[in-house]
Amino acid sequence: DTAVSQTPKYLVTQMGNDKSIKCEQNLGHDTMYWYKQDSKKFLKIMFSYNNKELIINETVPNRFSPKSPDKAHLNLHINSLELGDSAVYFCASSQAAGQGTEKLFFGSGTQLSVL
Amino acid sequence: EDQVTQSPEALRLQEGESSSLNCSYTVSGLRGLFWYRQDPGKGPEFLFTLYSAGEEKEKERLKATLTKKESFLHITAPKPEDSATYLCAVKYGGSQGNLIFGKGTKLSVKP
């Protein structure tokens, strides 16, 4: 059983489109994250979401919005896609604060290509 | 200014040739330093967490150490299967509980 699964694995789309990436974790964790890994393999936090509290990295454009229907899911919606959005997006999860939150479990990534 | 700097960017070793990867950090109020391994096409996989200077952790051929300014990941007698990108990350007072990653060291071990 995959602990953190995200779909799709690959996403190719045109500039200006709106797309979503889904993420699900079966670890019972309380906190979920979205990270972006650019072409230089630099991994940067985009959002963290814990018990309905959303912490947003101030550098993330408001075209990106996380949506969490329940504790096990954190989807990423992207509006008006731009060329610069091309990257690999990773979902991750961890236990609640104070319970070893350091150990992040990552999904296998979604490679987004905007043409 | 980068808060977490890893060196070298890439390292090529022969099988059995021991070496070390470096992770230096400039943040204050460190709450933890973490090492992850990332294989091509996959998400990072947790290796170690270090909390205070002088702390050491070991796993198979890997040993992580921490000082007040940097961490080392020592690889003893590496094998080809140790080839991967090794990522260092920190959590500190100003990171809102999030991990801030370095750019990684790509390790290649040739048989």
Tab-separated table of C-alpha atoms in Angstrom:
chain	number	residue	atom	x	y	z
A	1	ASP	CA	0.000	0.000	0.000
A	2	THR	CA	1.373	3.389	-1.013
A	3	ALA	CA	1.561	5.713	1.989
A	4	VAL	CA	1.256	8.993	0.079
A	5	SER	CA	-0.150	8.781	-3.403
A	6	GLN	CA	-0.618	11.571	-5.877
A	7	THR	CA	-2.152	11.675	-9.322
A	8	PRO	CA	-1.459	12.162	-12.081
A	9	LYS	CA	2.218	11.206	-12.395
A	10	TYR	CA	2.583	13.344	-15.512
A	11	LEU	CA	0.525	16.360	-16.557
A	12	VAL	CA	1.034	18.137	-19.856
A	13	THR	CA	-1.166	21.138	-20.564
A	14	GLN	CA	-1.403	24.414	-22.408
A	15	MET	CA	-0.685	27.813	-20.952
A	16	GLY	CA	-3.795	29.431	-19.494
A	17	ASN	CA	-5.516	26.181	-18.546
A	18	ASP	CA	-6.679	25.238	-15.051
A	19	LYS	CA	-5.546	21.917	-13.607
A	20	SER	CA	-5.630	19.930	-10.377
A	21	ILE	CA	-3.304	17.445	-8.731
A	22	LYS	CA	-4.731	15.049	-6.177
A	23	CYS	CA	-3.017	13.725	-3.069
A	24	GLU	CA	-4.091	11.129	-0.550
A	25	GLN	CA	-2.306	9.712	2.495
A	26	ASN	CA	-3.269	6.555	4.380
A	27	LEU	CA	-0.920	7.094	7.327
A	28	GLY	CA	-3.408	8.829	9.578
A	29	HIS	CA	-1.258	11.964	9.623
A	30	ASP	CA	-2.669	15.333	10.596
A	31	THR	CA	-0.464	17.579	8.479
A	32	MET	CA	-0.057	17.625	4.719
A	33	TYR	CA	2.159	19.691	2.459
A	34	TRP	CA	2.800	20.665	-1.113
A	35	TYR	CA	6.376	21.170	-2.280
A	36	LYS	CA	7.627	22.358	-5.667
A	37	GLN	CA	10.882	21.060	-7.141
A	38	ASP	CA	12.202	23.197	-9.962
A	39	SER	CA	14.481	22.259	-12.852
A	40	LYS	CA	17.532	22.684	-10.615
A	41	LYS	CA	16.041	20.126	-8.203
A	42	PHE	CA	15.504	22.760	-5.516
A	43	LEU	CA	12.646	21.657	-3.251
A	44	LYS	CA	10.570	24.543	-1.857
A	45	ILE	CA	7.581	24.512	0.474
A	46	MET	CA	4.367	25.876	-1.003
A	47	PHE	CA	1.727	25.087	1.621
A	48	SER	CA	1.230	23.222	4.839
A	49	TYR	CA	-2.243	22.303	6.094
A	50	ASN	CA	-3.020	21.105	9.607
A	51	ASN	CA	-6.457	20.863	11.186
A	52	LYS	CA	-7.896	23.391	8.789
A	53	GLU	CA	-5.036	25.817	9.379
A	54	LEU	CA	-3.354	26.752	6.155
A	55	ILE	CA	0.144	28.186	6.117
A	56	ILE	CA	1.084	29.652	2.782
A	57	ASN	CA	4.557	30.443	1.552
A	58	GLU	CA	4.348	34.117	0.643
A	59	THR	CA	6.127	33.534	-2.656
A	60	VAL	CA	3.354	31.295	-3.989
A	61	PRO	CA	1.067	33.066	-6.505
A	62	ASN	CA	-2.607	33.117	-5.604
A	63	ARG	CA	-3.284	31.098	-8.764
A	64	PHE	CA	-2.322	28.128	-6.610
A	65	SER	CA	-4.876	26.989	-4.071
A	66	PRO	CA	-4.898	23.899	-1.868
A	67	LYS	CA	-8.192	22.193	-1.107
A	68	SER	CA	-8.621	19.658	1.675
A	69	PRO	CA	-11.932	17.752	1.682
A	70	ASP	CA	-10.767	15.740	4.701
A	71	LYS	CA	-7.681	14.965	6.747
A	72	ALA	CA	-6.433	12.330	4.312
A	73	HIS	CA	-6.593	14.471	1.178
A	74	LEU	CA	-4.942	17.683	0.049
A	75	ASN	CA	-5.462	18.597	-3.576
A	76	LEU	CA	-3.679	21.358	-5.454
A	77	HIS	CA	-5.585	23.546	-7.897
A	78	ILE	CA	-3.729	25.754	-10.323
A	79	ASN	CA	-5.495	28.428	-12.354
A	80	SER	CA	-4.252	30.152	-15.493
A	81	LEU	CA	-1.154	28.022	-15.838
A	82	GLU	CA	2.057	29.740	-16.896
A	83	LEU	CA	5.248	28.414	-18.467
A	84	GLY	CA	7.102	29.022	-15.204
A	85	ASP	CA	4.790	26.640	-13.376
A	86	SER	CA	6.503	23.715	-15.068
A	87	ALA	CA	8.105	21.675	-12.290
A	88	VAL	CA	7.660	18.542	-10.227
A	89	TYR	CA	5.109	18.926	-7.439
A	90	PHE	CA	5.379	16.727	-4.363
A	91	CYS	CA	2.751	16.057	-1.773
A	92	ALA	CA	3.902	15.042	1.705
A	93	SER	CA	2.456	14.295	5.111
A	94	SER	CA	3.605	14.098	8.718
A	95	GLN	CA	2.224	13.532	12.192
A	96	ALA	CA	0.844	16.407	14.235
A	97	ALA	CA	3.154	18.900	15.868
A	98	GLY	CA	5.053	17.509	18.820
A	99	GLN	CA	4.814	13.948	17.573
A	100	GLY	CA	7.781	13.679	15.269
A	101	THR	CA	6.617	16.017	12.580
A	102	GLU	CA	10.101	16.037	11.152
A	103	LYS	CA	9.641	12.782	9.315
A	104	LEU	CA	7.913	13.730	6.115
A	105	PHE	CA	6.531	11.038	3.876
A	106	PHE	CA	6.545	12.131	0.250
A	107	GLY	CA	4.513	11.055	-2.722
A	108	SER	CA	6.273	10.134	-5.941
A	109	GLY	CA	5.648	13.515	-7.539
A	110	THR	CA	3.663	14.991	-10.415
A	111	GLN	CA	5.688	16.308	-13.312
A	112	LEU	CA	3.812	19.295	-14.719
A	113	SER	CA	4.751	20.576	-18.153
A	114	VAL	CA	3.123	23.776	-19.397
A	115	LEU	CA	3.426	24.313	-23.145
B	1	GLU	CA	20.951	34.351	0.776
B	2	ASP	CA	20.572	30.584	1.002
B	3	GLN	CA	19.801	29.347	4.474
B	4	VAL	CA	20.931	25.812	3.717
B	5	THR	CA	23.949	25.160	1.502
B	6	GLN	CA	25.067	21.732	0.421
B	7	SER	CA	28.410	20.799	-1.064
B	8	PRO	CA	29.573	19.481	-3.349
B	9	GLU	CA	26.748	19.712	-5.892
B	10	ALA	CA	27.855	16.411	-7.378
B	11	LEU	CA	30.206	13.706	-6.191
B	12	ARG	CA	31.503	10.714	-8.075
B	13	LEU	CA	33.015	7.859	-6.085
B	14	GLN	CA	34.371	4.455	-6.854
B	15	GLU	CA	32.735	1.599	-5.015
B	16	GLY	CA	34.379	1.341	-1.597
B	17	GLU	CA	35.753	4.893	-1.660
B	18	SER	CA	34.510	6.611	1.517
B	19	SER	CA	33.658	10.306	1.548
B	20	SER	CA	31.500	12.980	3.175
B	21	LEU	CA	28.761	15.341	2.092
B	22	ASN	CA	28.425	18.733	3.745
B	23	CYS	CA	25.376	20.755	4.746
B	24	SER	CA	25.943	24.190	6.253
B	25	TYR	CA	23.145	26.347	7.632
B	26	THR	CA	22.803	29.962	8.670
B	27	VAL	CA	19.434	29.904	10.419
B	28	SER	CA	19.044	30.721	14.101
B	29	GLY	CA	16.949	28.753	16.537
B	30	LEU	CA	17.541	25.416	14.868
B	31	ARG	CA	14.865	22.898	15.769
B	32	GLY	CA	16.223	20.042	13.738
B	33	LEU	CA	18.392	19.098	10.781
B	34	PHE	CA	17.218	16.358	8.464
B	35	TRP	CA	18.748	14.197	5.772
B	36	TYR	CA	16.701	12.705	2.957
B	37	ARG	CA	17.602	10.531	0.011
B	38	GLN	CA	15.955	11.062	-3.372
B	39	ASP	CA	16.117	8.577	-6.228
B	40	PRO	CA	15.306	9.693	-9.805
B	41	GLY	CA	11.573	9.962	-10.421
B	42	LYS	CA	10.710	9.489	-6.758
B	43	GLY	CA	9.968	11.590	-3.720
B	44	PRO	CA	12.546	12.144	-0.984
B	45	GLU	CA	12.902	9.371	1.591
B	46	PHE	CA	13.698	10.158	5.212
B	47	LEU	CA	17.104	9.105	6.558
B	48	PHE	CA	17.957	10.969	9.783
B	49	THR	CA	17.006	13.759	12.149
B	50	LEU	CA	19.618	15.528	14.303
B	51	TYR	CA	18.671	17.994	17.000
B	52	SER	CA	21.769	19.193	18.821
B	53	ALA	CA	25.470	19.728	18.223
B	54	GLY	CA	27.472	16.588	18.840
B	55	GLU	CA	24.625	14.277	17.955
B	56	GLU	CA	25.311	11.381	15.569
B	57	LYS	CA	23.023	8.910	13.816
B	58	GLU	CA	23.958	5.826	11.793
B	59	LYS	CA	22.205	3.637	9.280
B	60	GLU	CA	24.090	0.952	7.382
B	61	ARG	CA	26.909	2.740	5.510
B	62	LEU	CA	25.641	6.224	6.385
B	63	LYS	CA	26.510	8.304	9.418
B	64	ALA	CA	25.209	11.821	10.043
B	65	THR	CA	26.831	14.284	12.414
B	66	LEU	CA	25.893	17.786	13.528
B	67	THR	CA	27.801	20.846	14.729
B	68	LYS	CA	26.511	24.337	15.466
B	69	LYS	CA	27.005	25.405	11.871
B	70	GLU	CA	26.949	22.309	9.700
B	71	SER	CA	26.177	18.660	9.292
B	72	PHE	CA	28.098	15.928	7.547
B	73	LEU	CA	26.790	12.786	5.946
B	74	HIS	CA	29.618	10.276	5.951
B	75	ILE	CA	29.400	7.395	3.506
B	76	THR	CA	31.639	4.457	4.326
B	77	ALA	CA	32.579	1.980	1.588
B	78	PRO	CA	29.716	3.048	-0.675
B	79	LYS	CA	28.025	0.701	-3.106
B	80	PRO	CA	26.401	1.548	-6.460
B	81	GLU	CA	22.968	1.341	-4.816
B	82	ASP	CA	23.912	4.330	-2.663
B	83	SER	CA	23.776	6.480	-5.809
B	84	ALA	CA	21.084	9.114	-5.303
B	85	THR	CA	20.634	12.781	-4.487
B	86	TYR	CA	21.034	13.490	-0.785
B	87	LEU	CA	19.011	16.398	0.549
B	88	CYS	CA	19.592	18.295	3.756
B	89	ALA	CA	16.799	20.307	5.389
B	90	VAL	CA	16.362	22.408	8.514
B	91	LYS	CA	13.472	23.389	10.695
B	92	TYR	CA	13.963	26.561	12.709
B	93	GLY	CA	12.055	29.178	14.622
B	94	GLY	CA	11.172	31.215	11.563
B	95	SER	CA	10.175	28.393	9.251
B	96	GLN	CA	6.617	28.074	10.581
B	97	GLY	CA	7.221	24.426	11.278
B	98	ASN	CA	8.230	23.713	7.702
B	99	LEU	CA	11.378	22.073	6.396
B	100	ILE	CA	13.682	24.303	4.359
B	101	PHE	CA	15.730	22.211	1.944
B	102	GLY	CA	19.161	22.648	0.454
B	103	LYS	CA	19.754	22.004	-3.238
B	104	GLY	CA	21.166	18.549	-2.675
B	105	THR	CA	24.285	16.588	-3.524
B	106	LYS	CA	24.042	14.132	-6.387
B	107	LEU	CA	26.120	11.087	-5.511
B	108	SER	CA	27.224	8.584	-8.151
B	109	VAL	CA	29.011	5.425	-7.082
B	110	LYS	CA	30.691	3.476	-9.858
B	111	PRO	CA	31.373	-0.255	-9.557
